[in-house]
């Protein structure tokens, strides 16, 4: 590609505006935003209206534009934009984890067919350089595990609920009023956002391409103060983890709240911060923490991708092309389940129980069950139930391939 990057920018919201500003302050880059396409004609913006267009083809049909930066909040529209950009021979940078998790296989095929680059560092943990590290530094098969706190909103709520005597709903409302959580928080607090990011991590860590329905996600929505007290009494903390661990030729993967102790990297990742831990055969454990969202932190990851395109950088997907690993279909997992109505706990078939408690308004059990006994639907349809995994290493493979 020419070293002179002419950018067509889709989206001028939180991240798009951030990119505009960080690009203006970056003297090392030879890149300019040529055109900006947004959706809403009547919105007040920081730049005058003549800077904006509303027709995607203004960018997609322009032969001078060699890089599309896709920063919109609509994954379906983004899919069409990105596919067309590839077909027109344009490289693409995106921050859209939902788009990527749902369509990565097709997008990879298309980008290879049209020999264009598709980079998305900002889609996982914002400013933390995860994907390029997985591609370049860990470009072999020595990685054994990856764990991440990948959703700032959930971590913010879990941190505050452990420090204040407020309910989950009260803290969520506070976070929404402060503009910190979305008005529809489903993707964040029900674990979907963390799952999309985990799917991207599974590809770049273990070479495994997955569909969203193949990876379990349980969220933090049902956590109660009594569950937090349980954790505090044992010196534990609750963290929503995106978890992938290699066990022989399989990878155990899930998104769930987990009770961790101070030996877990995630114990001290608080509030809106994100953190990722890589485990490898020879380098042992390494941890990155930083801001996983926000205008400038996310834009800095987009900027890094733009900058990489100055030297024609592409992900090589070496692990995908050589992997013999697959997702574990079932495994044993140590869980904590609690409910105000103790009869709800009968929904679980425990293989063994290590601890249990019941009183008039609250009951819990801790023990081992088969992962296949837990589903997102079980979580979603039972607001009285809190389900969390237990311990820094809560899984055991049972070999039901
Ligand atoms: N915010 C973060 O901290 C963060 C972190 C990591 C990744 N991301 C990802 O970055 C992307 C952008 O997020 P954001 O927070 O910047 O969203 P946002 O503030 O809601 O802004 C979305 C932008 O997309 C535009 N848009 C929506 N549909 C469009 C369409 N069909 N054609 C053209 N423009 C369209 C909107 O146009 P109007 O201005 O006309 O409404 C708006 O400018 C998302 O994929 C998000 O998941 C965000």
PDB file of N, CA, C and O and ligand atoms in Angstrom, residues 10-16 37-40 43 45 70-74 77 81 95-97 122-123 126 292-295 298, ligand 1:
ATOM      1  N   UNK A  10     -16.043   6.049   8.926  1.00  0.00           N
ATOM      2  CA  UNK A  10     -17.458   5.809   9.210  1.00  0.00           C
ATOM      3  C   UNK A  10     -17.668   5.954  10.710  1.00  0.00           C
ATOM      4  O   UNK A  10     -17.074   5.213  11.498  1.00  0.00           O
ATOM      5  N   UNK A  11     -18.535   6.890  11.104  1.00  0.00           N
ATOM      6  CA  UNK A  11     -18.857   7.085  12.521  1.00  0.00           C
ATOM      7  C   UNK A  11     -18.048   8.216  13.123  1.00  0.00           C
ATOM      8  O   UNK A  11     -16.830   8.299  12.949  1.00  0.00           O
ATOM      9  N   UNK A  12     -18.777   9.102  13.808  1.00  0.00           N
ATOM     10  CA  UNK A  12     -18.113  10.232  14.476  1.00  0.00           C
ATOM     11  C   UNK A  12     -18.727  10.369  15.859  1.00  0.00           C
ATOM     12  O   UNK A  12     -19.179  11.419  16.280  1.00  0.00           O
ATOM     13  N   UNK A  13     -18.775   9.226  16.574  1.00  0.00           N
ATOM     14  CA  UNK A  13     -19.274   9.218  17.946  1.00  0.00           C
ATOM     15  C   UNK A  13     -18.096   9.253  18.900  1.00  0.00           C
ATOM     16  O   UNK A  13     -17.083   9.932  18.647  1.00  0.00           O
ATOM     17  N   UNK A  14     -18.216   8.505  19.981  1.00  0.00           N
ATOM     18  CA  UNK A  14     -17.176   8.497  21.012  1.00  0.00           C
ATOM     19  C   UNK A  14     -15.781   8.177  20.415  1.00  0.00           C
ATOM     20  O   UNK A  14     -14.831   8.939  20.580  1.00  0.00           O
ATOM     21  N   UNK A  15     -15.684   7.086  19.680  1.00  0.00           N
ATOM     22  CA  UNK A  15     -14.361   6.657  19.179  1.00  0.00           C
ATOM     23  C   UNK A  15     -13.961   7.449  17.928  1.00  0.00           C
ATOM     24  O   UNK A  15     -12.796   7.854  17.778  1.00  0.00           O
ATOM     25  N   UNK A  16     -14.924   7.691  17.033  1.00  0.00           N
ATOM     26  CA  UNK A  16     -14.602   8.425  15.801  1.00  0.00           C
ATOM     27  C   UNK A  16     -14.076   9.821  16.099  1.00  0.00           C
ATOM     28  O   UNK A  16     -13.076  10.276  15.509  1.00  0.00           O
ATOM     29  N   UNK A  37     -18.450   9.721   7.090  1.00  0.00           N
ATOM     30  CA  UNK A  37     -19.866   9.379   6.888  1.00  0.00           C
ATOM     31  C   UNK A  37     -20.496   9.031   8.233  1.00  0.00           C
ATOM     32  O   UNK A  37     -19.942   8.239   9.003  1.00  0.00           O
ATOM     33  N   UNK A  38     -21.621   9.674   8.505  1.00  0.00           N
ATOM     34  CA  UNK A  38     -22.381   9.398   9.734  1.00  0.00           C
ATOM     35  C   UNK A  38     -23.827   9.103   9.343  1.00  0.00           C
ATOM     36  O   UNK A  38     -24.136   8.988   8.148  1.00  0.00           O
ATOM     37  N   UNK A  39     -24.719   9.025  10.325  1.00  0.00           N
ATOM     38  CA  UNK A  39     -26.077   8.575  10.017  1.00  0.00           C
ATOM     39  C   UNK A  39     -27.122   9.680  10.116  1.00  0.00           C
ATOM     40  O   UNK A  39     -27.968   9.848   9.257  1.00  0.00           O
ATOM     41  N   UNK A  40     -27.046  10.441  11.195  1.00  0.00           N
ATOM     42  CA  UNK A  40     -28.132  11.346  11.567  1.00  0.00           C
ATOM     43  C   UNK A  40     -27.837  12.775  11.087  1.00  0.00           C
ATOM     44  O   UNK A  40     -26.907  13.428  11.570  1.00  0.00           O
ATOM     45  N   UNK A  43     -27.933  15.956  13.833  1.00  0.00           N
ATOM     46  CA  UNK A  43     -27.196  15.931  15.101  1.00  0.00           C
ATOM     47  C   UNK A  43     -26.219  17.109  15.189  1.00  0.00           C
ATOM     48  O   UNK A  43     -25.574  17.457  14.197  1.00  0.00           O
ATOM     49  N   UNK A  45     -22.730  18.634  16.059  1.00  0.00           N
ATOM     50  CA  UNK A  45     -21.402  18.004  16.083  1.00  0.00           C
ATOM     51  C   UNK A  45     -20.317  19.036  16.351  1.00  0.00           C
ATOM     52  O   UNK A  45     -20.530  20.233  16.198  1.00  0.00           O
ATOM     53  N   UNK A  70     -13.817   1.908  10.247  1.00  0.00           N
ATOM     54  CA  UNK A  70     -15.237   1.653  10.544  1.00  0.00           C
ATOM     55  C   UNK A  70     -15.440   1.763  12.044  1.00  0.00           C
ATOM     56  O   UNK A  70     -14.995   0.893  12.793  1.00  0.00           O
ATOM     57  N   UNK A  71     -16.107   2.861  12.488  1.00  0.00           N
ATOM     58  CA  UNK A  71     -16.321   3.086  13.927  1.00  0.00           C
ATOM     59  C   UNK A  71     -17.789   3.415  14.185  1.00  0.00           C
ATOM     60  O   UNK A  71     -18.111   4.461  14.755  1.00  0.00           O
ATOM     61  N   UNK A  72     -18.672   2.526  13.698  1.00  0.00           N
ATOM     62  CA  UNK A  72     -20.094   2.765  13.911  1.00  0.00           C
ATOM     63  C   UNK A  72     -20.628   1.757  14.934  1.00  0.00           C
ATOM     64  O   UNK A  72     -19.983   0.756  15.227  1.00  0.00           O
ATOM     65  N   UNK A  73     -21.834   2.047  15.430  1.00  0.00           N
ATOM     66  CA  UNK A  73     -22.374   1.201  16.508  1.00  0.00           C
ATOM     67  C   UNK A  73     -23.447   0.256  15.989  1.00  0.00           C
ATOM     68  O   UNK A  73     -24.285  -0.196  16.761  1.00  0.00           O
ATOM     69  N   UNK A  74     -23.428  -0.033  14.698  1.00  0.00           N
ATOM     70  CA  UNK A  74     -24.442  -0.905  14.106  1.00  0.00           C
ATOM     71  C   UNK A  74     -23.696  -2.024  13.359  1.00  0.00           C
ATOM     72  O   UNK A  74     -23.145  -1.820  12.276  1.00  0.00           O
ATOM     73  N   UNK A  77     -24.954  -2.929   9.675  1.00  0.00           N
ATOM     74  CA  UNK A  77     -24.535  -1.944   8.668  1.00  0.00           C
ATOM     75  C   UNK A  77     -23.022  -2.020   8.458  1.00  0.00           C
ATOM     76  O   UNK A  77     -22.531  -1.924   7.327  1.00  0.00           O
ATOM     77  N   UNK A  81     -20.693  -2.460   5.011  1.00  0.00           N
ATOM     78  CA  UNK A  81     -19.649  -1.474   4.693  1.00  0.00           C
ATOM     79  C   UNK A  81     -18.291  -2.175   4.517  1.00  0.00           C
ATOM     80  O   UNK A  81     -17.561  -1.941   3.544  1.00  0.00           O
ATOM     81  N   UNK A  95     -13.350  -1.318  15.113  1.00  0.00           N
ATOM     82  CA  UNK A  95     -13.331  -1.551  16.570  1.00  0.00           C
ATOM     83  C   UNK A  95     -14.533  -2.386  16.979  1.00  0.00           C
ATOM     84  O   UNK A  95     -14.825  -2.518  18.159  1.00  0.00           O
ATOM     85  N   UNK A  96     -15.202  -2.977  15.981  1.00  0.00           N
ATOM     86  CA  UNK A  96     -16.539  -3.525  16.186  1.00  0.00           C
ATOM     87  C   UNK A  96     -16.499  -5.020  16.525  1.00  0.00           C
ATOM     88  O   UNK A  96     -16.567  -5.881  15.658  1.00  0.00           O
ATOM     89  N   UNK A  97     -16.411  -5.312  17.830  1.00  0.00           N
ATOM     90  CA  UNK A  97     -16.234  -6.729  18.223  1.00  0.00           C
ATOM     91  C   UNK A  97     -17.420  -7.594  17.850  1.00  0.00           C
ATOM     92  O   UNK A  97     -17.270  -8.776  17.538  1.00  0.00           O
ATOM     93  N   UNK A 122      -8.537  -2.349  18.436  1.00  0.00           N
ATOM     94  CA  UNK A 122      -9.400  -1.634  19.391  1.00  0.00           C
ATOM     95  C   UNK A 122     -10.612  -2.459  19.825  1.00  0.00           C
ATOM     96  O   UNK A 122     -11.288  -2.107  20.790  1.00  0.00           O
ATOM     97  N   UNK A 123     -10.888  -3.563  19.114  1.00  0.00           N
ATOM     98  CA  UNK A 123     -12.084  -4.334  19.443  1.00  0.00           C
ATOM     99  C   UNK A 123     -11.930  -5.128  20.744  1.00  0.00           C
ATOM    100  O   UNK A 123     -12.913  -5.566  21.327  1.00  0.00           O
ATOM    101  N   UNK A 126      -9.719  -2.225  24.345  1.00  0.00           N
ATOM    102  CA  UNK A 126      -9.372  -0.825  24.045  1.00  0.00           C
ATOM    103  C   UNK A 126      -7.906  -0.573  23.860  1.00  0.00           C
ATOM    104  O   UNK A 126      -7.291  -1.049  22.899  1.00  0.00           O
ATOM    105  N   UNK A 292      -9.913  -0.024  28.889  1.00  0.00           N
ATOM    106  CA  UNK A 292     -10.493  -0.862  27.847  1.00  0.00           C
ATOM    107  C   UNK A 292     -11.533  -0.153  27.010  1.00  0.00           C
ATOM    108  O   UNK A 292     -12.059  -0.724  26.067  1.00  0.00           O
ATOM    109  N   UNK A 293     -11.840   1.073  27.343  1.00  0.00           N
ATOM    110  CA  UNK A 293     -12.853   1.805  26.587  1.00  0.00           C
ATOM    111  C   UNK A 293     -12.604   3.297  26.762  1.00  0.00           C
ATOM    112  O   UNK A 293     -11.644   3.704  27.415  1.00  0.00           O
ATOM    113  N   UNK A 294     -13.485   4.097  26.150  1.00  0.00           N
ATOM    114  CA  UNK A 294     -13.341   5.552  26.231  1.00  0.00           C
ATOM    115  C   UNK A 294     -12.789   6.087  24.929  1.00  0.00           C
ATOM    116  O   UNK A 294     -12.149   5.372  24.154  1.00  0.00           O
ATOM    117  N   UNK A 295     -13.062   7.353  24.722  1.00  0.00           N
ATOM    118  CA  UNK A 295     -12.756   7.976  23.435  1.00  0.00           C
ATOM    119  C   UNK A 295     -11.269   7.883  23.063  1.00  0.00           C
ATOM    120  O   UNK A 295     -10.894   7.286  22.048  1.00  0.00           O
ATOM    121  N   UNK A 298      -9.516   4.148  23.257  1.00  0.00           N
ATOM    122  CA  UNK A 298      -9.890   3.286  22.128  1.00  0.00           C
ATOM    123  C   UNK A 298      -9.312   3.835  20.831  1.00  0.00           C
ATOM    124  O   UNK A 298      -8.799   3.083  19.986  1.00  0.00           O
TER     125      UNK A 298
HETATM  126  N1  LIG B   1     -16.929   3.626  23.102  1.00  0.00           N
HETATM  127  C1  LIG B   1     -15.914   2.846  23.434  1.00  0.00           C
HETATM  128  O1  LIG B   1     -15.257   3.058  24.439  1.00  0.00           O
HETATM  129  C2  LIG B   1     -15.560   1.669  22.569  1.00  0.00           C
HETATM  130  C3  LIG B   1     -14.499   0.825  22.960  1.00  0.00           C
HETATM  131  C4  LIG B   1     -14.120  -0.234  22.124  1.00  0.00           C
HETATM  132  C5  LIG B   1     -14.813  -0.453  20.951  1.00  0.00           C
HETATM  133  N2  LIG B   1     -15.874   0.351  20.622  1.00  0.00           N
HETATM  134  C6  LIG B   1     -16.576   0.089  19.361  1.00  0.00           C
HETATM  135  O2  LIG B   1     -16.381   1.200  18.511  1.00  0.00           O
HETATM  136  C7  LIG B   1     -17.537   1.361  17.668  1.00  0.00           C
HETATM  137  C8  LIG B   1     -18.060   2.788  17.823  1.00  0.00           C
HETATM  138  O3  LIG B   1     -18.440   2.978  19.174  1.00  0.00           O
HETATM  139  P1  LIG B   1     -18.796   4.447  19.732  1.00  0.00           P
HETATM  140  O4  LIG B   1     -18.813   4.305  21.209  1.00  0.00           O
HETATM  141  O5  LIG B   1     -17.937   5.469  19.115  1.00  0.00           O
HETATM  142  O6  LIG B   1     -20.305   4.608  19.222  1.00  0.00           O
HETATM  143  P2  LIG B   1     -21.191   5.941  19.281  1.00  0.00           P
HETATM  144  O7  LIG B   1     -20.584   6.967  20.151  1.00  0.00           O
HETATM  145  O8  LIG B   1     -22.584   5.497  19.553  1.00  0.00           O
HETATM  146  O9  LIG B   1     -21.122   6.487  17.782  1.00  0.00           O
HETATM  147  C9  LIG B   1     -21.598   5.721  16.719  1.00  0.00           C
HETATM  148  C10 LIG B   1     -21.389   6.461  15.439  1.00  0.00           C
HETATM  149  O10 LIG B   1     -21.778   5.586  14.373  1.00  0.00           O
HETATM  150  C11 LIG B   1     -22.577   6.336  13.462  1.00  0.00           C
HETATM  151  N3  LIG B   1     -23.421   5.411  12.708  1.00  0.00           N
HETATM  152  C12 LIG B   1     -24.307   4.499  13.190  1.00  0.00           C
HETATM  153  N4  LIG B   1     -24.845   3.807  12.163  1.00  0.00           N
HETATM  154  C13 LIG B   1     -24.297   4.291  11.034  1.00  0.00           C
HETATM  155  C14 LIG B   1     -24.429   3.982   9.669  1.00  0.00           C
HETATM  156  N5  LIG B   1     -25.262   3.021   9.247  1.00  0.00           N
HETATM  157  N6  LIG B   1     -23.684   4.662   8.761  1.00  0.00           N
HETATM  158  C15 LIG B   1     -22.828   5.626   9.176  1.00  0.00           C
HETATM  159  N7  LIG B   1     -22.647   5.975  10.470  1.00  0.00           N
HETATM  160  C16 LIG B   1     -23.388   5.310  11.383  1.00  0.00           C
HETATM  161  C17 LIG B   1     -23.327   7.294  14.325  1.00  0.00           C
HETATM  162  O11 LIG B   1     -23.801   8.340  13.505  1.00  0.00           O
HETATM  163  P3  LIG B   1     -24.542   9.622  14.113  1.00  0.00           P
HETATM  164  O12 LIG B   1     -23.428  10.426  14.722  1.00  0.00           O
HETATM  165  O13 LIG B   1     -25.144  10.263  12.948  1.00  0.00           O
HETATM  166  O14 LIG B   1     -25.513   9.096  15.129  1.00  0.00           O
HETATM  167  C18 LIG B   1     -22.231   7.727  15.299  1.00  0.00           C
HETATM  168  O15 LIG B   1     -21.452   8.756  14.760  1.00  0.00           O
HETATM  169  C19 LIG B   1     -18.532   0.279  18.108  1.00  0.00           C
HETATM  170  O16 LIG B   1     -18.373  -0.849  17.296  1.00  0.00           O
HETATM  171  C20 LIG B   1     -18.072  -0.057  19.515  1.00  0.00           C
HETATM  172  O17 LIG B   1     -18.418  -1.385  19.893  1.00  0.00           O
HETATM  173  C21 LIG B   1     -16.241   1.400  21.394  1.00  0.00           C
END
